[in-house]
Short mmCIF file of N, CA and C in Angstrom, two decimals:
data_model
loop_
_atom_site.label_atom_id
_atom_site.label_comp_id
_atom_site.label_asym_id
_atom_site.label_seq_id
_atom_site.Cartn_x
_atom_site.Cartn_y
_atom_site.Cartn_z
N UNK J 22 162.95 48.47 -42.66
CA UNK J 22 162.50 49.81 -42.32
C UNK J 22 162.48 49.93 -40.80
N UNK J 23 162.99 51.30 -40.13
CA UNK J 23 162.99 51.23 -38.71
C UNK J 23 162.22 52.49 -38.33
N UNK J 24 160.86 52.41 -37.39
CA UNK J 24 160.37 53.01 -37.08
C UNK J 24 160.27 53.17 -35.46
N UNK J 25 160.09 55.05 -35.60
CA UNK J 25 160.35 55.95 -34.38
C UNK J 25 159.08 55.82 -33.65
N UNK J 26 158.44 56.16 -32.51
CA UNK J 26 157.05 57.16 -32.39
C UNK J 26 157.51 57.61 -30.99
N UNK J 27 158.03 58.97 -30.63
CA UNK J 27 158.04 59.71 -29.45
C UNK J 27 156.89 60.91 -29.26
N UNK J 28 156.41 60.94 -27.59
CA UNK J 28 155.08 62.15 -27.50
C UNK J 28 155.96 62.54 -26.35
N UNK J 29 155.07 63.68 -26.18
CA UNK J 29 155.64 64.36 -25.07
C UNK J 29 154.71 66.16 -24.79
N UNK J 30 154.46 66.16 -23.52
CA UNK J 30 153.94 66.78 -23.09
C UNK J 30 154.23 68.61 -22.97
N UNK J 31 153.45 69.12 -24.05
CA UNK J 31 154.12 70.46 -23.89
C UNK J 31 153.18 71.60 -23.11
N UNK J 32 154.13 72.32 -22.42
CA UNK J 32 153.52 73.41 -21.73
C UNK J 32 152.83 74.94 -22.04
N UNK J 33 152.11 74.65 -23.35
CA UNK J 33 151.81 75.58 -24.35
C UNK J 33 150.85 75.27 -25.21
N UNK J 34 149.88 75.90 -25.68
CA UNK J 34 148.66 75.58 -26.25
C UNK J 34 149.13 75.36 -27.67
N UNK J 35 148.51 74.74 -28.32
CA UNK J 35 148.48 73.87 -29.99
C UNK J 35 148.90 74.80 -30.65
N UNK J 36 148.26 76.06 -30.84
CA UNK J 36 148.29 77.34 -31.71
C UNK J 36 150.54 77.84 -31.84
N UNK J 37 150.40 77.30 -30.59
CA UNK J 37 151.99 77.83 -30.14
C UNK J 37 153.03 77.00 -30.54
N UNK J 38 152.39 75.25 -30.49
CA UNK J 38 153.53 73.94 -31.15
C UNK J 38 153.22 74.11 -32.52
N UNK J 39 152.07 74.60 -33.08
CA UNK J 39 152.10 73.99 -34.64
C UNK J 39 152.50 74.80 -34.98
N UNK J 40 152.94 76.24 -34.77
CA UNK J 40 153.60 77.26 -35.93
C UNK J 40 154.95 76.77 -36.00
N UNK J 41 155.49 75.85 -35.36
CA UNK J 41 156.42 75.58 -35.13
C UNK J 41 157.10 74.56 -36.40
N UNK J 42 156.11 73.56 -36.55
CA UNK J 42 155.96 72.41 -37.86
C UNK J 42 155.39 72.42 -38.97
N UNK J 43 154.25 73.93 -38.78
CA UNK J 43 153.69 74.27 -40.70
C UNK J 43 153.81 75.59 -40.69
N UNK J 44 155.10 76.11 -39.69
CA UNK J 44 155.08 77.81 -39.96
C UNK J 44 156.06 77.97 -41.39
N UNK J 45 156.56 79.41 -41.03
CA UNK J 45 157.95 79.73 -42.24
C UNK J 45 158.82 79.20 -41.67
N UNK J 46 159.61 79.62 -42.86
CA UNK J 46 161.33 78.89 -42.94
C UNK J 46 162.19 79.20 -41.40
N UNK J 47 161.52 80.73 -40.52
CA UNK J 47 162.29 80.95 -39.45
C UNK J 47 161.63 80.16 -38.26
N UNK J 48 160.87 80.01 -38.53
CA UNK J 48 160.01 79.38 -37.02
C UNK J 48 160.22 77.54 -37.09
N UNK J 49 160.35 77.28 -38.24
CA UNK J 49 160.92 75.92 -38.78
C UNK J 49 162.49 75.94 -38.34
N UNK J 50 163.21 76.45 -38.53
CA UNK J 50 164.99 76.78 -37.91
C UNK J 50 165.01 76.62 -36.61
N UNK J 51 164.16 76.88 -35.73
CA UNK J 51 164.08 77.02 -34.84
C UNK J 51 164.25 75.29 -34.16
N UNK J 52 163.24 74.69 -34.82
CA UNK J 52 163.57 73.38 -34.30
C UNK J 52 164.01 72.43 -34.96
N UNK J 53 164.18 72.69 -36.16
CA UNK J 53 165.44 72.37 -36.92
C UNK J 53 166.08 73.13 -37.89
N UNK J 54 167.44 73.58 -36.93
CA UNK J 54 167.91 74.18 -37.05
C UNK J 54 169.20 73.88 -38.68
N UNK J 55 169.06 72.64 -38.70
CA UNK J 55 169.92 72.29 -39.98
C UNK J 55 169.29 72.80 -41.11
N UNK J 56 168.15 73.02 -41.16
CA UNK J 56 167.37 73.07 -42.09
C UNK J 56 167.55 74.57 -43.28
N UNK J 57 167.95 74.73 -44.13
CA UNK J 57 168.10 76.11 -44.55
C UNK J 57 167.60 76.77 -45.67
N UNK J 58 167.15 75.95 -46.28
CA UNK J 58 165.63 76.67 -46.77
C UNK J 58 164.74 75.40 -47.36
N UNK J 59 163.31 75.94 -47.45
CA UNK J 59 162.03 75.44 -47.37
C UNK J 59 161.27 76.31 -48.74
N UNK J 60 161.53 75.81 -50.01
CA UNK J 60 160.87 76.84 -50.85
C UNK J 60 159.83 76.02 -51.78
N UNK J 61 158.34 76.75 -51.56
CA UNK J 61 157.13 75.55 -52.26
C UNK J 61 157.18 75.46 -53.71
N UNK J 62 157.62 74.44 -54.09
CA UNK J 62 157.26 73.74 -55.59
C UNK J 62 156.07 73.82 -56.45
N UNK J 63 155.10 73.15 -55.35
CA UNK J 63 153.87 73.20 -55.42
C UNK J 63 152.94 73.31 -54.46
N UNK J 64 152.10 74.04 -54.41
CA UNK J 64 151.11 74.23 -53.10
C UNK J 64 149.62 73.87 -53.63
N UNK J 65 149.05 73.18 -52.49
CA UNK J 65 147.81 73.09 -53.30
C UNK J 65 146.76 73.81 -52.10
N UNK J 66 145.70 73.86 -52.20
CA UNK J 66 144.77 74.80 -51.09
C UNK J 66 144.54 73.84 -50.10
N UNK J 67 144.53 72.63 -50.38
CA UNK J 67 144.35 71.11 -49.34
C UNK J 67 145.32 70.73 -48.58
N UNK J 68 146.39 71.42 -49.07
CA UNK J 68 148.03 71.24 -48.97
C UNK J 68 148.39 69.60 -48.49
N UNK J 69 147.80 68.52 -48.95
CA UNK J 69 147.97 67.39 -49.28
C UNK J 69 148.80 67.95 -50.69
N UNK J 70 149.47 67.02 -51.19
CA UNK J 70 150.13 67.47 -52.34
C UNK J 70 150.83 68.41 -52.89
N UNK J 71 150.89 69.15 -51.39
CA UNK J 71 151.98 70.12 -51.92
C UNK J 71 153.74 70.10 -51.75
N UNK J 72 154.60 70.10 -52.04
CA UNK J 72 156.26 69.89 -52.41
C UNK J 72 156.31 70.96 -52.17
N UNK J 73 157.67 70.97 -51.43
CA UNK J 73 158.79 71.73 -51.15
C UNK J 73 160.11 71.44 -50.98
N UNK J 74 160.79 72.45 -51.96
CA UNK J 74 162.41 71.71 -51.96
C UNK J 74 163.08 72.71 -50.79
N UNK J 75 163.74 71.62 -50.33
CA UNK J 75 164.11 71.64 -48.59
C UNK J 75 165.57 70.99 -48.93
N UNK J 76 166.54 72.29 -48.28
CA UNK J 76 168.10 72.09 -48.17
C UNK J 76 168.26 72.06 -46.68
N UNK J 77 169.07 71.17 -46.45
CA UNK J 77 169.66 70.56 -45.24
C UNK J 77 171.12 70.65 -45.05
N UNK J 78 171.28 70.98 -44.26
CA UNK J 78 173.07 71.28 -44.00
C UNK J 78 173.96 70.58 -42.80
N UNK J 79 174.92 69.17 -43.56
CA UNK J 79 175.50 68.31 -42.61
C UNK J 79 176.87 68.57 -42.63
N UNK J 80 177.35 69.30 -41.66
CA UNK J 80 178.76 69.96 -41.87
C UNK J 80 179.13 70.93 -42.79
N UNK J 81 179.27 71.07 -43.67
CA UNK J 81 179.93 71.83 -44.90
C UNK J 81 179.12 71.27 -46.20
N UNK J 82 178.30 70.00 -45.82
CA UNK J 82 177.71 69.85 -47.06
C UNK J 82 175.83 70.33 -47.39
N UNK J 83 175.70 70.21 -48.29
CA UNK J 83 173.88 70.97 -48.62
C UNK J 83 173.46 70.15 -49.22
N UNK J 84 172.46 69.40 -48.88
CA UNK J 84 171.90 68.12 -49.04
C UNK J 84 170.04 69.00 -49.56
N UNK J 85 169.62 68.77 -50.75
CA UNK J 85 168.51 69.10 -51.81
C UNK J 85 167.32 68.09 -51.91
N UNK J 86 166.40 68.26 -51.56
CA UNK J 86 165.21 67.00 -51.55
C UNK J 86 164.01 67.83 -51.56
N UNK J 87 163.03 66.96 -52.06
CA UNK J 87 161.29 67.18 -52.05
C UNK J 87 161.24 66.71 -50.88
N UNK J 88 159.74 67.61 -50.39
CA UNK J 88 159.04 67.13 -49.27
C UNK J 88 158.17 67.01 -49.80
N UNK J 89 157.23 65.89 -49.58
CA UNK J 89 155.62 65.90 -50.19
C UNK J 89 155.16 65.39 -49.19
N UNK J 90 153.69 66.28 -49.10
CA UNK J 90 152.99 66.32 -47.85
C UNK J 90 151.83 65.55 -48.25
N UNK J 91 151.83 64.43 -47.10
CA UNK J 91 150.81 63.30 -47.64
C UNK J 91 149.34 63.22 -46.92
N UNK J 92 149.71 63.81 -45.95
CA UNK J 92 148.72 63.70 -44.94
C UNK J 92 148.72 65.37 -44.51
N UNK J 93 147.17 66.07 -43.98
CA UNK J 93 146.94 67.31 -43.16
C UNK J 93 145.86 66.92 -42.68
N UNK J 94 146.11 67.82 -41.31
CA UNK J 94 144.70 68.01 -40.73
C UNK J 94 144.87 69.52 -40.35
N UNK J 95 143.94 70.54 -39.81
CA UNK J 95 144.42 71.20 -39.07
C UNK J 95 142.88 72.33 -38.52
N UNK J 96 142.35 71.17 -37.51
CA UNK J 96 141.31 71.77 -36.42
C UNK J 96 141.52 71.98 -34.84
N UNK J 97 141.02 73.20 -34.74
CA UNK J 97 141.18 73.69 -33.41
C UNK J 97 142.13 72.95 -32.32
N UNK J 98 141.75 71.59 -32.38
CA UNK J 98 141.83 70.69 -31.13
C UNK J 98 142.75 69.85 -31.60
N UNK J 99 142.91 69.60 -32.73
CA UNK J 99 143.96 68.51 -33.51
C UNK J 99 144.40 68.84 -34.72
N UNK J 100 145.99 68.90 -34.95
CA UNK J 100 146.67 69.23 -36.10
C UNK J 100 147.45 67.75 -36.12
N UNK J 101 147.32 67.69 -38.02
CA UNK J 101 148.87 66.82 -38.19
C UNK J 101 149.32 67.30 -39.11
N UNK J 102 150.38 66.45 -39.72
CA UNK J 102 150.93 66.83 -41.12
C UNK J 102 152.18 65.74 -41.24
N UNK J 103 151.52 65.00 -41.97
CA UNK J 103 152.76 63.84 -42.39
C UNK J 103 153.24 64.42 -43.90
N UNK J 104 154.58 63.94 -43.98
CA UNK J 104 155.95 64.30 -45.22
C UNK J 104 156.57 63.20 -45.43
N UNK J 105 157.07 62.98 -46.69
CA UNK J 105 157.63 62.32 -47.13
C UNK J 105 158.55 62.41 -47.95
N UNK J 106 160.35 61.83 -47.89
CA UNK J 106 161.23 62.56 -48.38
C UNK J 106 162.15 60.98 -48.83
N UNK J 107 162.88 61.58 -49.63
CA UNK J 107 164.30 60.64 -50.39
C UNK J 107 165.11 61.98 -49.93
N UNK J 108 166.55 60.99 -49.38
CA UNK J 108 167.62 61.51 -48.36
C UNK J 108 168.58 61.01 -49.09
N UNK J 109 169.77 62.18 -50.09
CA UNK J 109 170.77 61.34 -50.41
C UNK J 109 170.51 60.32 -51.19
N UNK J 110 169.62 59.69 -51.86
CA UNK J 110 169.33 58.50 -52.62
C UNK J 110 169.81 57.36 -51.90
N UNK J 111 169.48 57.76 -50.47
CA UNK J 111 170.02 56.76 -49.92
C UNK J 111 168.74 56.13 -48.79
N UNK J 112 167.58 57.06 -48.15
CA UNK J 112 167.07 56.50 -47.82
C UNK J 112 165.53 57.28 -47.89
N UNK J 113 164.26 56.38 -47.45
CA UNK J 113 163.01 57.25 -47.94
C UNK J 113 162.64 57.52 -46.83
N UNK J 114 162.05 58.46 -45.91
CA UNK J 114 161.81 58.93 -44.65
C UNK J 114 160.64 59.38 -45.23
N UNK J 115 159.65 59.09 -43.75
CA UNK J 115 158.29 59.76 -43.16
C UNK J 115 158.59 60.52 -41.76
N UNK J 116 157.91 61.47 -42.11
CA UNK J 116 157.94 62.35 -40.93
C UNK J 116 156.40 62.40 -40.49
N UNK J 117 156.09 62.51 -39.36
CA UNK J 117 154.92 62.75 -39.08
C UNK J 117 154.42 63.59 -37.33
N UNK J 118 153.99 64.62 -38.01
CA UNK J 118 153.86 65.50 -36.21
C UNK J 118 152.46 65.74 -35.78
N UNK J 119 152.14 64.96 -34.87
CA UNK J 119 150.76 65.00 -34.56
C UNK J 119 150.54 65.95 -32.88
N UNK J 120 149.97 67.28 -33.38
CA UNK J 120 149.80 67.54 -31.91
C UNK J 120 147.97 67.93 -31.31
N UNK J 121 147.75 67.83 -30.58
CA UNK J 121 146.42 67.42 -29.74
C UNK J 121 146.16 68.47 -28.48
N UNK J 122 145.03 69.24 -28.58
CA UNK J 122 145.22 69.68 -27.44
C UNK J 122 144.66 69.69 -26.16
N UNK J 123 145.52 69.59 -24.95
CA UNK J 123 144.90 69.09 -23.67
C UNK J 123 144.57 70.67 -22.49
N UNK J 124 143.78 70.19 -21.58
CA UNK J 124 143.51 71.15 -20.68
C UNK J 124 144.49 72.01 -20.29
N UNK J 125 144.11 72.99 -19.45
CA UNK J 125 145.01 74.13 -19.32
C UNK J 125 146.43 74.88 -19.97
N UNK J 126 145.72 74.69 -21.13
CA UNK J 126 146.89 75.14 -22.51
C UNK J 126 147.85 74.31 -22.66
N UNK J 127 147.69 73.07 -22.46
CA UNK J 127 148.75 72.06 -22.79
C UNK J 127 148.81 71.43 -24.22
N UNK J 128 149.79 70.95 -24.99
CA UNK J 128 149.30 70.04 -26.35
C UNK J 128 150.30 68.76 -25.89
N UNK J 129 149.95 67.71 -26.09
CA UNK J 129 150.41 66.79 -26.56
C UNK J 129 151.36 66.86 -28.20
N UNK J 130 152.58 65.81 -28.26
CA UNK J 130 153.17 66.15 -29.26
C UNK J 130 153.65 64.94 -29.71
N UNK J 131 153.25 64.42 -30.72
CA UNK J 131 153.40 62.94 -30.77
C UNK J 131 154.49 63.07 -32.17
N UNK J 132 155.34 62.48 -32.25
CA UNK J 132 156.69 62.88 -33.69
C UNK J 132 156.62 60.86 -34.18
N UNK J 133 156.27 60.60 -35.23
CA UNK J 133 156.44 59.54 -35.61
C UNK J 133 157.43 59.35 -36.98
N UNK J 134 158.14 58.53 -37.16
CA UNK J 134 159.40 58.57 -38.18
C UNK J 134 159.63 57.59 -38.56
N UNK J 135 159.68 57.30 -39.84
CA UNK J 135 160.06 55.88 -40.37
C UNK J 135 161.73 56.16 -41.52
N UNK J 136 162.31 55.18 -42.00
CA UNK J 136 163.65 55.50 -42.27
C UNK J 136 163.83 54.05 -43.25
N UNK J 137 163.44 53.90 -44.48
CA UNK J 137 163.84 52.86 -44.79
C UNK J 137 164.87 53.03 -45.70
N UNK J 138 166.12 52.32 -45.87
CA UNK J 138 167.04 52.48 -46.23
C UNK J 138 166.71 51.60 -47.97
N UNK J 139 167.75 52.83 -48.67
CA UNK J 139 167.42 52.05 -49.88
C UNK J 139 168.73 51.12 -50.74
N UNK J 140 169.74 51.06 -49.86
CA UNK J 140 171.08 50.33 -50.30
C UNK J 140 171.30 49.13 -49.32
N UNK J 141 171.81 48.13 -49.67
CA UNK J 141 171.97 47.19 -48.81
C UNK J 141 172.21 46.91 -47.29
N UNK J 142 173.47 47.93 -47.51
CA UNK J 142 174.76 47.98 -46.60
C UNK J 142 174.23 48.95 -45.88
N UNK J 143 173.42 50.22 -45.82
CA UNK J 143 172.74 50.94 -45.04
C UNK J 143 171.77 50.38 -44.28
N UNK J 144 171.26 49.54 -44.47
CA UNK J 144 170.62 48.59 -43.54
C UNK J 144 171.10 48.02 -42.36
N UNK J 145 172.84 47.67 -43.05
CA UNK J 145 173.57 47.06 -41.11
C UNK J 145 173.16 47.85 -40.56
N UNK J 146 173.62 49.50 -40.76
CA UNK J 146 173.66 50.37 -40.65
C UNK J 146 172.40 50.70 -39.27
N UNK J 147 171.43 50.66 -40.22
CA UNK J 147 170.44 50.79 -39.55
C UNK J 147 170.00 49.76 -38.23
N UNK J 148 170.36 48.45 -38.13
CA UNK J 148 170.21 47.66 -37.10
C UNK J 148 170.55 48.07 -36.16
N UNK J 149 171.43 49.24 -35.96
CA UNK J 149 172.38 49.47 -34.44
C UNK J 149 171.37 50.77 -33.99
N UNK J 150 170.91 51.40 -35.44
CA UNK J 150 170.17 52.82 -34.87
C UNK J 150 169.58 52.84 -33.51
N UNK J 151 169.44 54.33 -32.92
CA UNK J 151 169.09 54.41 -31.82
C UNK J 151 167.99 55.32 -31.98
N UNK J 152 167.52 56.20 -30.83
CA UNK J 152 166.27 56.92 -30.80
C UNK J 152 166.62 58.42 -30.79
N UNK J 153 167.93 58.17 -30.36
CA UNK J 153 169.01 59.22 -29.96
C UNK J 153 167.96 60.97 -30.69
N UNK J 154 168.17 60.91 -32.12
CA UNK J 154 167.96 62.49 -32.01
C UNK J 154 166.18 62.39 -32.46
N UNK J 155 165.38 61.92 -32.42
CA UNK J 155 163.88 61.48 -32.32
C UNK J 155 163.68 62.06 -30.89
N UNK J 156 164.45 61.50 -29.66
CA UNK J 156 163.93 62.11 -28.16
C UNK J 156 164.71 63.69 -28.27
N UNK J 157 165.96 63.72 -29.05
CA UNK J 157 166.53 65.29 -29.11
C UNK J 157 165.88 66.47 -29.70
N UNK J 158 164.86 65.62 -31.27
CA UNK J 158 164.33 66.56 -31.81
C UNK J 158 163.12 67.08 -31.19
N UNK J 159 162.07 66.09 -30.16
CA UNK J 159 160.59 66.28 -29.90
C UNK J 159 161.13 67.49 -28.29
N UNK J 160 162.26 66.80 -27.53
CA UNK J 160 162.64 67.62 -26.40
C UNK J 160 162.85 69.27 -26.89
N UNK J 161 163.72 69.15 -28.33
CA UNK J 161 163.66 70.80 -28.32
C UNK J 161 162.11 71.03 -29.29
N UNK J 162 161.69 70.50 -29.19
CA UNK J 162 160.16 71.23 -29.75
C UNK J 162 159.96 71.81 -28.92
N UNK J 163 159.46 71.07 -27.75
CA UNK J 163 159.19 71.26 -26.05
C UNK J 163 159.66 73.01 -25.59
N UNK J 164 160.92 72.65 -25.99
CA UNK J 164 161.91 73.44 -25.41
C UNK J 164 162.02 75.04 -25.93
N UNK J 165 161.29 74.94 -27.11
CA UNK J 165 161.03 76.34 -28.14
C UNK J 165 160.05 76.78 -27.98
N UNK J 166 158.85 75.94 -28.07
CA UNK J 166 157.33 76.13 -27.85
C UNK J 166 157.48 76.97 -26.40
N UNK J 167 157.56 76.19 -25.68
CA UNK J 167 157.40 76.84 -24.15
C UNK J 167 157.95 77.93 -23.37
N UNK J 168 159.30 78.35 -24.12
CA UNK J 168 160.47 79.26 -24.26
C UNK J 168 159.73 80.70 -24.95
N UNK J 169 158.71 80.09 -26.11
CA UNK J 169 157.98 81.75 -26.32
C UNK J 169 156.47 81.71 -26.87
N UNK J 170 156.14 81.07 -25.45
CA UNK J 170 154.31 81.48 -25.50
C UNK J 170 154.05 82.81 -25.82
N UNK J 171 152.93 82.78 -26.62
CA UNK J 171 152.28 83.97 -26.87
C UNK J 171 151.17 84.08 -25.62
#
């Protein structure tokens, strides 16, 4: 299993990064943009346990998976929300977005990711991985959030 954890400092208060990671399907596009729809399975009022089947689009193809949400928080000063997904039957991913908020409308943005592969040979695979779109995905968080403060 190969695990991520990138933070990074955004120029925009909490209220402004988290619509970003538990908003709708458009404010979700926004920072991931592959993403093309987000429709709830199940919702629960705790929204621990709630699923959503989430299509992903890699070139020409549409890739179909549950999200199940394992973890929430979501007070004034500190939001999270960890997910958990099967990719392709090929590998099991955690997502996890923790943001925090600091003085003069700033949040902290912490993105943690795990990737364990579930076929052999996806494993070489994985030895070479890099951080590559983990620093691409948290930079355009940054980059959206701050682009349209309210």
């Amino acid at each position: 299993m190969k695990r991520w954890t990138k933070s990074i400092v955004i120029d925009a208060p909490i209220e402004d990064v988290w619509k970003y990671l538990d908003g709708d399907l458009e404010k979700m596009q926004q920072i991931m943009p592959k993403v093309v729809s987000n429709t709830p399975v199940t919702e629960t009022q705790e929204v621990v346990g709630s699923v959503y089947r989430q299509e992903y689009r890699e070139g020409n193809r549409v890739e179909a998976y549950d999200v199940h949400v394992t973890e929430y928080e979501n007070t004034p000063t500190h939001k999270h929300m960890k997910v958990a997904f099967t990719l392709a039957k090929l590998f099991e991913i955690t997502a996890k977005y923790e943001v925090e908020a600091l003085p003069d409308s700033k949040t902290k943005f912490v993105y943690i990711t795990t990737n364990n592969p579930l076929k052999w040979f996806i494993k070489l695979f994985l030895l070479f991985g890099n951080d590559k779109v983990i620093v691409e995905f948290v930079e355009r968080v940054k980059q959206v959030a701050e682009s349209n403060r309210t």
